[in-house]
Short mmCIF file of C-alpha atoms in Angstrom, two decimals:
data_model
loop_
_atom_site.label_atom_id
_atom_site.label_comp_id
_atom_site.label_asym_id
_atom_site.label_seq_id
_atom_site.Cartn_x
_atom_site.Cartn_y
_atom_site.Cartn_z
CA GLN A 1 -4.89 7.72 24.29
CA LEU A 2 -6.67 8.19 21.01
CA ARG A 3 -9.70 6.25 22.01
CA PHE A 4 -10.59 8.70 24.61
CA HIS A 5 -10.59 11.82 22.42
CA ASP A 6 -14.26 11.76 21.77
CA LYS A 7 -15.00 11.35 25.56
CA TRP A 8 -12.94 14.46 26.45
CA LEU A 9 -14.43 16.57 23.66
CA LYS A 10 -17.87 16.15 25.40
CA ILE A 11 -16.91 17.27 28.89
CA ASP A 12 -17.87 20.67 30.38
CA LEU A 13 -14.64 22.49 31.19
CA GLN A 14 -16.51 24.74 33.66
CA ARG A 15 -16.74 21.82 36.14
CA ALA A 16 -12.84 21.67 36.28
CA PHE A 17 -13.07 24.99 38.40
CA SER A 18 -15.27 23.30 41.15
CA PRO A 19 -13.66 20.91 43.62
CA GLU A 20 -16.10 18.04 42.88
CA GLY A 21 -15.78 18.36 39.13
CA LEU A 22 -11.98 18.64 39.47
CA SER A 23 -11.63 15.48 41.45
CA GLU A 24 -13.99 13.55 39.22
CA MET A 25 -12.02 14.65 35.96
CA TRP A 26 -8.74 13.81 37.58
CA ASN A 27 -9.89 10.38 38.84
CA GLU A 28 -11.24 9.70 35.28
CA MET A 29 -7.70 10.27 33.84
CA VAL A 30 -6.25 7.98 36.60
CA LYS A 31 -8.80 5.34 35.84
CA ASP A 32 -7.98 5.50 32.05
CA GLU A 33 -4.23 5.12 32.87
CA GLU A 34 -3.40 8.50 31.17
CA ILE A 35 -1.56 9.74 34.36
CA THR A 36 1.30 7.94 36.18
CA PHE A 37 2.92 9.02 39.54
CA ASN A 38 6.37 8.63 40.72
CA GLY A 39 5.39 9.07 44.44
CA GLU A 40 6.97 12.58 44.69
CA GLU A 41 4.03 14.68 43.32
CA SER A 42 2.23 15.51 46.70
CA ALA A 43 3.17 15.75 50.33
CA HIS A 44 -0.41 16.13 51.56
CA THR A 45 -2.18 13.06 50.39
CA GLU A 46 -4.69 13.41 53.19
CA ASP A 47 -6.02 16.55 51.69
CA CYS A 48 -6.70 14.96 48.22
CA ILE A 49 -7.21 11.16 48.68
CA ASN A 50 -9.42 10.93 45.73
CA CYS A 51 -6.98 12.82 43.49
CA PHE A 52 -4.20 10.47 43.96
CA GLY A 53 -5.93 7.11 43.83
CA THR A 54 -2.73 5.21 42.91
CA GLN A 55 -0.61 6.77 45.62
CA LYS A 56 -0.59 4.97 48.88
CA LYS A 57 -0.20 6.49 52.34
CA ASP A 58 3.06 6.09 53.97
CA GLU A 59 3.26 4.54 57.44
CA PRO A 60 4.55 6.97 60.25
CA ASN A 61 7.70 4.83 60.69
CA ASP A 62 8.31 5.09 56.96
CA LYS A 63 7.84 8.89 56.99
CA GLU A 64 10.43 9.15 59.80
CA LYS A 65 13.05 6.97 57.96
CA LYS A 66 12.56 9.09 54.84
CA GLU A 67 12.96 12.32 56.89
CA GLU A 68 16.11 10.94 58.45
CA GLU A 69 17.44 9.88 55.13
CA GLU A 70 16.63 13.11 53.47
CA THR A 71 18.13 15.36 56.26
CA PRO A 72 21.81 14.92 55.70
CA THR A 73 21.37 15.41 51.91
CA SER A 74 21.42 19.30 52.45
CA ALA A 75 24.74 20.80 51.12
CA HIS A 76 25.01 23.41 53.91
CA HIS A 77 25.02 20.93 56.84
CA SER A 78 27.90 19.04 55.36
CA ILE A 79 29.86 22.28 55.08
CA ILE A 80 29.18 23.36 58.60
CA GLU A 81 30.08 20.03 60.13
CA THR A 82 33.49 20.31 58.66
CA TRP A 83 34.07 23.36 60.79
CA ASP A 84 33.15 21.91 64.15
CA TRP A 85 36.65 20.44 64.79
CA GLY A 86 38.49 21.91 62.00
CA ARG A 87 40.00 25.33 61.23
CA GLN A 88 38.02 28.39 61.34
CA PRO A 89 36.58 29.42 57.82
CA ASP A 90 37.81 32.60 56.13
CA GLU A 91 35.45 35.18 54.53
CA THR A 92 35.25 33.56 51.11
CA GLU A 93 34.32 30.24 52.59
CA LEU A 94 31.63 32.01 54.69
CA LYS A 95 30.14 33.64 51.64
CA ASP A 96 30.08 30.31 49.71
CA CYS A 97 28.32 28.49 52.62
CA LEU A 98 25.83 31.36 52.67
CA MET A 99 25.09 31.01 49.04
CA VAL A 100 24.61 27.36 49.56
CA LEU A 101 22.26 27.99 52.54
CA VAL A 102 20.09 30.49 50.44
CA GLU A 103 19.83 27.92 47.62
CA ASP A 104 18.74 25.16 50.03
CA GLN A 105 16.23 27.60 51.47
CA GLN A 106 14.92 28.45 47.99
CA LYS A 107 14.43 24.76 47.16
CA LEU A 108 12.73 24.13 50.36
CA SER A 109 10.39 27.17 49.92
CA GLY A 110 9.55 25.87 46.29
CA GLN A 111 8.73 22.38 47.66
CA MET A 112 6.53 23.91 50.33
CA ALA A 113 4.77 26.03 47.80
CA LYS A 114 4.20 23.10 45.39
CA SER A 115 2.74 21.08 48.22
CA THR A 116 -0.13 23.57 49.05
CA LEU A 117 -3.65 22.56 48.01
CA SER A 118 -4.04 25.52 45.83
CA ALA A 119 -0.99 24.71 43.82
CA GLN A 120 -2.00 21.02 43.38
CA ARG A 121 -5.45 21.99 42.18
CA LEU A 122 -4.02 24.57 39.79
CA ARG A 123 -1.67 21.95 38.41
CA GLN A 124 -4.56 19.56 38.02
CA ARG A 125 -6.65 22.11 36.15
CA LEU A 126 -3.76 22.77 33.82
CA VAL A 127 -3.29 19.18 33.19
CA ILE A 128 -7.10 18.73 32.37
CA LEU A 129 -7.20 21.71 30.16
CA GLU A 130 -3.99 20.27 28.33
CA ARG A 131 -5.79 16.90 27.77
CA TYR A 132 -8.92 18.75 26.37
CA LEU A 133 -6.72 20.75 23.86
CA ILE A 134 -4.86 17.60 22.72
CA SER A 135 -8.47 16.14 21.86
CA LEU A 136 -9.53 19.30 20.29
CA SER A 137 -6.49 19.70 18.12
CA HIS A 138 -6.80 16.04 16.91
CA ASN A 139 -10.37 16.44 16.05
CA MET A 140 -9.71 19.68 13.92
CA MET A 141 -6.97 17.97 12.05
CA GLU A 142 -9.40 14.99 11.18
CA GLU A 143 -12.03 17.53 10.08
CA LYS A 144 -9.49 19.36 8.01
CA TYR A 145 -8.64 16.22 6.19
CA LYS A 146 -12.16 15.03 5.92
CA ILE A 147 -13.22 18.32 4.29
CA ARG A 148 -10.28 18.20 1.83
CA TRP A 149 -11.22 14.51 0.88
CA LYS A 150 -14.89 15.36 0.55
CA THR A 151 -14.80 18.59 -1.33
CA PRO A 152 -11.83 18.71 -3.76
CA PRO A 153 -10.68 22.02 -5.03
CA SER A 154 -12.79 22.99 -8.04
CA GLN A 155 -11.00 24.24 -11.17
CA PRO A 156 -11.52 27.91 -11.76
CA LEU A 157 -13.80 28.92 -14.62
CA PRO A 158 -12.34 30.90 -17.73
CA ALA A 159 -12.65 34.62 -17.32
CA ALA A 160 -14.83 34.86 -20.36
CA ASP A 161 -17.45 32.41 -18.86
CA ASN A 162 -17.79 34.31 -15.40
CA LYS A 163 -20.34 36.67 -16.60
CA SER A 164 -23.21 34.29 -17.55
CA PRO A 165 -22.09 30.62 -17.53
CA ARG A 166 -25.55 29.08 -17.09
CA PRO A 167 -27.29 30.79 -19.92
CA ALA A 168 -24.34 30.11 -22.44
CA SER A 169 -24.11 26.36 -21.44
CA LYS A 170 -27.91 25.98 -21.69
CA SER A 171 -28.07 27.72 -25.08
CA VAL A 172 -25.19 25.65 -26.50
CA GLU A 173 -26.69 22.37 -25.15
CA GLY A 174 -30.14 23.37 -26.63
CA LEU A 175 -28.49 23.99 -29.99
CA ALA A 176 -26.61 20.73 -29.84
CA ARG A 177 -29.75 18.77 -29.01
CA VAL A 178 -31.60 20.31 -31.88
CA GLY A 179 -28.74 19.42 -34.23
CA SER A 180 -28.38 15.91 -32.96
CA ARG A 181 -32.13 15.14 -33.20
CA ALA A 182 -32.19 16.58 -36.90
CA ALA A 183 -29.02 14.48 -37.76
CA LEU A 184 -30.42 11.23 -36.26
CA SER A 185 -33.80 11.67 -37.67
CA PHE A 186 -32.26 12.14 -41.19
CA ALA A 187 -30.01 9.12 -40.78
CA PHE A 188 -32.64 6.75 -39.51
CA ALA A 189 -35.08 7.99 -42.23
CA PHE A 190 -32.36 7.38 -44.81
CA LEU A 191 -31.55 3.90 -43.62
CA ARG A 192 -35.26 2.87 -43.53
CA ARG A 193 -35.92 4.28 -47.07
CA ALA A 194 -32.82 2.70 -48.45
CA TRP A 195 -33.62 -0.78 -46.81
CA ARG A 196 -37.23 -0.53 -48.05
CA SER A 197 -36.46 0.33 -51.65
CA GLY A 198 -33.18 -1.40 -51.91
CA ASP A 199 -31.44 1.60 -53.32
CA ASP A 200 -28.15 3.06 -51.98
CA ALA A 201 -27.21 -0.27 -50.20
CA ASP A 202 -23.52 0.60 -50.35
CA LEU A 203 -24.05 3.96 -48.64
CA CYS A 204 -26.03 2.32 -45.85
CA SER A 205 -23.21 -0.27 -45.22
CA GLU A 206 -20.59 2.41 -45.39
CA LEU A 207 -22.39 4.56 -42.80
CA LEU A 208 -22.83 1.76 -40.41
CA GLN A 209 -19.33 0.50 -40.82
CA GLU A 210 -17.95 3.92 -40.04
CA SER A 211 -20.04 4.17 -37.11
CA LEU A 212 -18.90 0.80 -35.86
CA ASP A 213 -15.18 1.54 -36.39
CA ALA A 214 -15.45 4.87 -34.47
CA LEU A 215 -17.05 2.95 -31.57
CA ARG A 216 -14.35 0.31 -31.54
CA ALA A 217 -11.64 2.96 -31.48
CA LEU A 218 -13.01 4.27 -28.17
CA PRO A 219 -11.95 2.88 -24.68
CA GLU A 220 -14.43 0.94 -22.84
CA ALA A 221 -17.21 2.43 -20.52
CA THR A 222 -16.64 6.07 -21.79
CA LEU A 223 -20.41 6.74 -20.90
CA PHE A 224 -20.47 4.81 -17.53
CA ASP A 225 -20.21 7.95 -15.36
CA GLU A 226 -23.37 9.78 -16.73
CA GLY A 227 -22.64 12.76 -14.36
CA THR A 228 -19.65 13.77 -16.54
CA VAL A 229 -21.28 13.17 -19.94
CA SER A 230 -23.37 15.57 -21.83
CA SER A 231 -27.15 14.89 -21.70
CA VAL A 232 -27.08 15.49 -25.53
CA TRP A 233 -24.84 12.46 -26.03
CA LEU A 234 -26.83 10.31 -23.63
CA GLU A 235 -30.03 11.13 -25.70
CA VAL A 236 -28.11 10.16 -28.94
CA VAL A 237 -27.08 6.98 -27.54
CA GLU A 238 -30.53 6.19 -26.35
CA ARG A 239 -32.20 6.94 -29.68
CA ALA A 240 -29.55 4.93 -31.51
CA THR A 241 -30.02 1.95 -29.25
CA LYS A 242 -33.83 2.04 -29.71
CA PHE A 243 -33.46 2.29 -33.44
CA LEU A 244 -30.93 -0.59 -33.56
CA SER A 245 -33.10 -2.71 -31.29
CA ASP A 246 -36.11 -2.15 -33.59
CA VAL A 247 -34.12 -3.52 -36.51
CA HIS A 248 -33.75 -6.91 -34.82
CA GLY A 249 -37.01 -6.89 -32.93
CA ASN A 250 -39.40 -6.13 -35.84
CA ALA A 251 -39.73 -9.20 -37.92
CA SER A 252 -41.50 -7.24 -40.77
CA THR A 253 -38.65 -4.75 -41.35
CA LYS A 254 -35.98 -7.29 -40.77
CA GLY A 255 -36.80 -9.18 -43.98
CA ASN A 256 -35.92 -6.09 -46.07
CA ILE A 257 -32.59 -5.45 -44.46
CA PRO A 258 -29.42 -7.04 -45.96
CA LEU A 259 -27.59 -9.48 -43.92
CA GLN A 260 -24.45 -7.52 -43.79
CA ASP A 261 -26.39 -4.51 -42.47
CA GLN A 262 -28.16 -6.71 -39.78
CA HIS A 263 -24.61 -7.88 -38.54
CA LEU A 264 -23.27 -4.27 -38.46
CA ALA A 265 -26.39 -3.06 -36.64
CA LEU A 266 -25.88 -5.90 -34.08
CA ALA A 267 -22.21 -5.08 -33.68
CA ILE A 268 -23.17 -1.45 -32.99
CA LEU A 269 -25.68 -2.25 -30.60
CA LEU A 270 -23.35 -4.47 -28.64
CA GLU A 271 -20.52 -1.71 -28.70
CA LEU A 272 -22.94 0.78 -27.29
CA ALA A 273 -23.67 -1.54 -24.43
CA VAL A 274 -19.85 -1.80 -23.88
CA GLN A 275 -19.60 1.94 -23.84
CA ARG A 276 -22.41 2.27 -21.33
CA GLY A 277 -20.55 -0.26 -19.24
CA THR A 278 -23.50 -1.04 -16.90
CA LEU A 279 -24.35 -4.55 -15.88
CA SER A 280 -28.02 -3.99 -17.11
CA GLN A 281 -26.92 -2.97 -20.51
CA LEU A 282 -24.50 -5.85 -20.91
CA LEU A 283 -27.05 -8.38 -19.67
CA SER A 284 -29.66 -6.92 -22.06
CA ALA A 285 -27.25 -7.48 -24.93
CA VAL A 286 -26.59 -11.08 -23.88
CA LEU A 287 -30.41 -11.69 -23.68
CA LEU A 288 -30.62 -10.08 -27.35
CA LEU A 289 -27.94 -12.59 -28.65
CA LEU A 290 -29.75 -15.65 -27.17
CA ARG A 291 -33.24 -14.47 -28.63
CA LEU A 292 -31.75 -13.90 -32.00
CA TRP A 293 -30.06 -17.34 -31.76
CA ASP A 294 -33.44 -18.86 -30.67
CA ASN A 295 -35.41 -17.21 -33.54
CA GLY A 296 -32.63 -18.19 -36.09
CA THR A 297 -32.94 -21.90 -35.02
CA ARG A 298 -36.65 -21.84 -35.38
CA GLU A 299 -36.54 -20.45 -38.80
CA MET A 300 -33.64 -22.60 -40.02
CA ASP A 301 -34.44 -25.58 -42.23
CA ASN A 302 -32.26 -28.00 -44.13
CA GLU A 303 -32.00 -25.91 -47.27
CA ARG A 304 -30.94 -22.77 -45.24
CA SER A 305 -27.61 -21.96 -43.81
CA THR A 306 -26.86 -20.75 -40.22
CA GLN A 307 -26.76 -17.14 -41.18
CA GLY A 308 -29.58 -16.29 -38.62
CA THR A 309 -27.72 -17.79 -35.71
CA SER A 310 -24.23 -16.42 -36.26
CA ALA A 311 -22.52 -13.10 -36.77
CA PRO A 312 -18.88 -11.66 -37.12
CA LEU A 313 -18.40 -10.65 -33.56
CA LEU A 314 -14.94 -11.67 -32.88
CA PRO A 315 -13.59 -8.08 -32.35
CA LEU A 316 -16.32 -7.82 -29.44
CA LEU A 317 -14.86 -11.00 -27.81
CA GLN A 318 -11.35 -9.70 -28.09
CA ARG A 319 -12.31 -6.38 -26.47
CA PHE A 320 -13.67 -8.30 -23.55
CA HIS A 321 -10.62 -10.57 -23.41
CA ASN A 322 -8.40 -7.41 -23.09
CA ILE A 323 -10.53 -5.77 -20.23
CA HIS A 324 -8.70 -6.32 -16.72
CA SER A 325 -10.00 -5.49 -13.58
CA SER A 326 -7.83 -3.15 -11.32
CA LYS A 327 -8.22 -5.54 -8.43
CA GLU A 328 -7.19 -8.59 -10.51
CA GLU A 329 -3.82 -10.23 -9.31
CA ALA A 330 -1.19 -10.11 -11.87
CA VAL A 331 -0.47 -13.59 -13.23
CA SER A 332 2.94 -14.43 -14.89
CA GLU A 333 3.24 -16.69 -17.92
CA GLU A 334 4.54 -19.46 -15.95
CA ASP A 335 1.55 -19.39 -13.62
CA VAL A 336 -0.67 -19.46 -16.65
CA GLU A 337 0.96 -22.74 -17.98
CA ILE A 338 1.23 -24.31 -14.44
CA PRO A 339 -1.72 -23.29 -12.08
CA THR A 340 -0.76 -23.52 -8.48
CA ALA A 341 -4.37 -23.59 -7.34
CA PRO A 342 -7.56 -25.26 -8.35
CA LEU A 343 -9.24 -23.58 -11.17
CA SER A 344 -13.08 -22.84 -11.33
CA PRO A 345 -15.02 -24.13 -14.36
CA ASN A 346 -15.18 -20.56 -15.65
CA GLU A 347 -11.50 -20.00 -15.36
CA SER A 348 -10.75 -23.29 -17.08
CA PHE A 349 -13.06 -22.32 -19.84
CA LEU A 350 -11.35 -18.84 -20.35
CA ARG A 351 -7.84 -20.41 -20.03
CA TYR A 352 -8.35 -22.90 -22.71
CA LEU A 353 -10.47 -20.66 -25.08
CA THR A 354 -8.90 -19.92 -28.38
CA LEU A 355 -10.45 -17.39 -30.65
CA PRO A 356 -9.98 -17.53 -34.42
CA GLN A 357 -7.64 -14.91 -36.06
CA ASP A 358 -10.18 -13.97 -38.86
CA ASN A 359 -12.29 -11.00 -37.56
CA ASP A 360 -14.70 -11.58 -40.57
CA LEU A 361 -15.51 -15.14 -39.54
CA ALA A 362 -19.20 -15.54 -38.32
CA ILE A 363 -19.43 -17.17 -34.93
CA ASP A 364 -22.36 -18.69 -33.11
CA LEU A 365 -24.47 -16.19 -31.19
CA GLN A 366 -25.09 -18.57 -28.42
CA GLN A 367 -21.52 -19.19 -27.95
CA THR A 368 -20.77 -15.38 -28.04
CA ALA A 369 -23.25 -14.96 -25.16
CA VAL A 370 -21.65 -17.74 -23.20
CA VAL A 371 -18.13 -16.07 -23.64
CA ILE A 372 -19.41 -12.62 -22.67
CA MET A 373 -20.95 -14.11 -19.49
CA ALA A 374 -17.76 -15.89 -18.66
CA HIS A 375 -15.74 -12.56 -19.02
CA LEU A 376 -18.30 -10.80 -16.74
CA ASP A 377 -17.91 -13.54 -14.08
CA ARG A 378 -14.15 -13.11 -14.31
CA LEU A 379 -14.47 -9.25 -13.95
CA ALA A 380 -16.78 -9.63 -10.94
CA SER A 381 -14.81 -12.30 -9.01
CA PRO A 382 -12.45 -9.97 -7.38
CA TYR A 383 -15.34 -7.99 -5.80
CA SER A 384 -16.95 -11.28 -4.28
CA PRO A 385 -15.76 -12.97 -1.21
CA PRO A 386 -14.14 -16.35 -1.68
CA HIS A 387 -16.03 -19.49 -1.13
CA CYS A 388 -15.49 -21.60 2.08
CA ASN A 389 -14.11 -24.41 0.08
CA SER A 390 -11.70 -22.38 -1.91
CA PRO A 391 -8.10 -22.03 -1.04
CA SER A 392 -7.12 -18.84 0.97
CA SER A 393 -4.61 -17.67 -1.85
CA HIS A 394 -6.82 -17.95 -4.86
CA LYS A 395 -5.10 -16.85 -8.12
CA GLY A 396 -6.69 -13.92 -9.72
CA THR A 397 -9.27 -13.46 -6.93
CA LEU A 398 -8.27 -10.81 -4.19
CA GLN A 399 -10.71 -9.74 -1.69
CA GLU A 400 -10.82 -5.96 -0.96
CA VAL A 401 -10.49 -4.91 2.78
CA MET A 402 -10.38 -1.40 3.57
CA ALA A 403 -9.26 0.56 6.79
CA TRP A 404 -9.78 3.96 7.83
CA GLY A 405 -8.38 5.84 10.90
CA LEU A 406 -5.13 6.30 12.91
CA LEU A 407 -3.58 2.83 12.85
CA GLY A 408 -0.04 1.91 13.63
CA TRP A 409 1.01 0.69 10.21
CA LYS A 410 -0.55 3.92 8.52
CA LEU A 411 -0.57 6.60 11.22
CA TYR A 412 -1.46 9.63 9.10
CA ALA A 413 -1.64 8.30 5.65
CA ASN A 414 -5.44 7.27 5.78
CA VAL A 415 -6.93 10.05 7.55
CA ASN A 416 -8.24 11.67 4.51
CA GLY A 417 -9.61 8.46 3.23
CA PRO A 418 -9.80 4.63 3.39
CA ILE A 419 -6.86 2.62 2.27
CA GLN A 420 -6.67 -1.00 1.06
CA CYS A 421 -5.18 -3.57 3.47
CA LYS A 422 -3.52 -5.95 0.88
CA ALA A 423 -2.14 -8.11 3.72
CA LEU A 424 -5.71 -9.08 4.54
CA SER A 425 -6.85 -9.69 0.83
CA SER A 426 -5.74 -13.36 0.71
CA LEU A 427 -7.32 -14.32 4.14
CA GLY A 428 -10.83 -14.68 2.87
CA VAL A 429 -12.31 -12.36 5.54
CA ALA A 430 -15.83 -13.23 6.59
CA GLN A 431 -16.07 -10.98 9.78
CA ILE A 432 -14.06 -8.30 11.37
CA VAL A 433 -14.75 -7.11 15.09
CA CYS A 434 -12.94 -4.42 16.93
CA SER A 435 -11.73 -4.75 20.50
CA GLU A 436 -9.95 -2.50 23.01
CA LYS A 437 -6.37 -2.94 21.83
CA GLY A 438 -6.85 -4.54 18.44
CA PHE A 439 -9.19 -6.28 16.13
CA LEU A 440 -10.12 -9.83 15.38
CA ILE A 441 -10.50 -11.35 11.94
CA LEU A 442 -12.70 -14.51 11.11
CA SER A 443 -11.78 -16.11 7.86
CA SER A 444 -14.14 -18.06 5.64
CA SER A 445 -12.31 -21.34 6.61
CA GLY A 446 -12.93 -20.73 10.28
CA ALA A 447 -9.55 -19.53 11.49
CA VAL A 448 -9.30 -16.54 13.72
CA TYR A 449 -6.55 -13.95 13.58
CA THR A 450 -5.70 -10.99 15.73
CA GLN A 451 -3.88 -7.59 14.91
CA ASN A 452 -2.66 -5.03 17.34
CA TYR A 453 -3.64 -1.38 16.58
CA LYS A 454 -0.34 -0.08 17.65
CA SER A 455 1.58 -2.57 15.52
CA THR A 456 3.88 -0.90 12.90
CA THR A 457 3.22 -3.73 10.39
CA LEU A 458 -0.01 -5.20 9.14
CA SER A 459 0.65 -8.87 9.82
CA PRO A 460 -2.30 -10.65 11.43
CA MET A 461 -1.29 -13.59 13.94
CA LEU A 462 -3.30 -16.72 13.81
CA ILE A 463 -4.66 -17.81 17.13
CA HIS A 464 -3.49 -21.23 17.65
CA GLY A 465 -5.70 -22.03 20.60
CA LEU A 466 -8.67 -21.99 18.39
CA SER A 467 -7.11 -23.71 15.35
CA SER A 468 -8.56 -27.03 16.38
CA ARG A 469 -12.03 -25.64 16.12
CA LYS A 470 -13.88 -24.08 13.23
CA VAL A 471 -15.31 -20.86 14.46
CA VAL A 472 -18.63 -19.63 13.04
CA ARG A 473 -18.85 -16.10 14.57
CA ILE A 474 -16.87 -13.78 16.77
CA ALA A 475 -17.74 -10.86 18.92
CA ALA A 476 -15.85 -8.11 20.68
CA HIS A 477 -16.25 -4.58 22.07
CA PRO A 478 -14.02 -1.49 21.77
CA ASP A 479 -14.35 -0.87 25.67
CA GLY A 480 -13.04 -4.34 26.37
#
């Protein structure tokens, strides 16, 4: 049994060669129901009473009856009895009877040899050693898959880089950092001088527009995994973010910057936050939008327009609209028109939100911040457990339940890593506890389900005896 593998890996095999240790290990296997007897294993139960705990002693009368029943089963007795009142056997029949007699004697000798105490103990030791080897091989298989999952094979380096890869990479990275710093310093100085003097306004707008178009052409969150991104690029993004933040944060320099360049700088800053892909960067961008809208409403009077509280940010909202989580449930067009489950306020807002088609149209900054927060809530909802008052099968919100180990429905598929149990995703799991033969599931609605480890399909069964009660918490233990 799989659950006893760890226990057998911890035993001392040397104790199997002592009578006390052998009896203890054998009784342990009998207690764990890993050994079953057919009643014919031993003829000397009085010599090893502890060994055969499940075998009962036969009464003397029962033994005599068994001996009487087993006596006429010998083949040579039936042959000799036919000669008592029949004709005398010839030479061939005598030889055949002799062969049968020898065969019966060999069987009897084998049974006598197997029934000796030394043979029984040898057989018990072999069974114990076999049980230990089964646990050891299973553990080695798990370790092999675990190492393969933790340390994937690395790609071989090119032959030209095998001599000195570190100095070459450091020198290239140093040159790239020097070049990027010089280019950024020149670009920032050029923009500041042009905005201060008012010259080369077209070049400034063209430079910002090309940068914005390049960022919009990239997929989302390209800089999210900083471990795979060059530190030079991260430094460039940090410096660009700081410069663009100063454009909107410094009131003295903001007055000299054309409105079109302010909008382009804001759009670039928001696109950089999307490329970073972290929640902190996106929330900082939302706070910037709200701060700009608040400052614009304070400065706005009856004679001025709403230029300080709006910007052409429709491409950014369309990008958020096209981002789909990998854990979102696919919704067909019919389900979009006719919802089968109650919608949350955020889902209703996004369902009936219609964006204008003109990308150059300026939209309110506060409304932009609200739409971004709604999309962030949509992307985060599959990772959050459903509420207690929500239906079990909530559209677009699937809970992630992972399983890892040798289970009946995925015997060897998930040894090298956890797998997702899609059959449990719609239950609204609040708690899972493991028992001896299965595990129990408590849903957020108070229902209790059970699933057997050895079951070939993952289909939790509702415990109807507890359906009339709302269970708050459950408990179990793997040992029963």
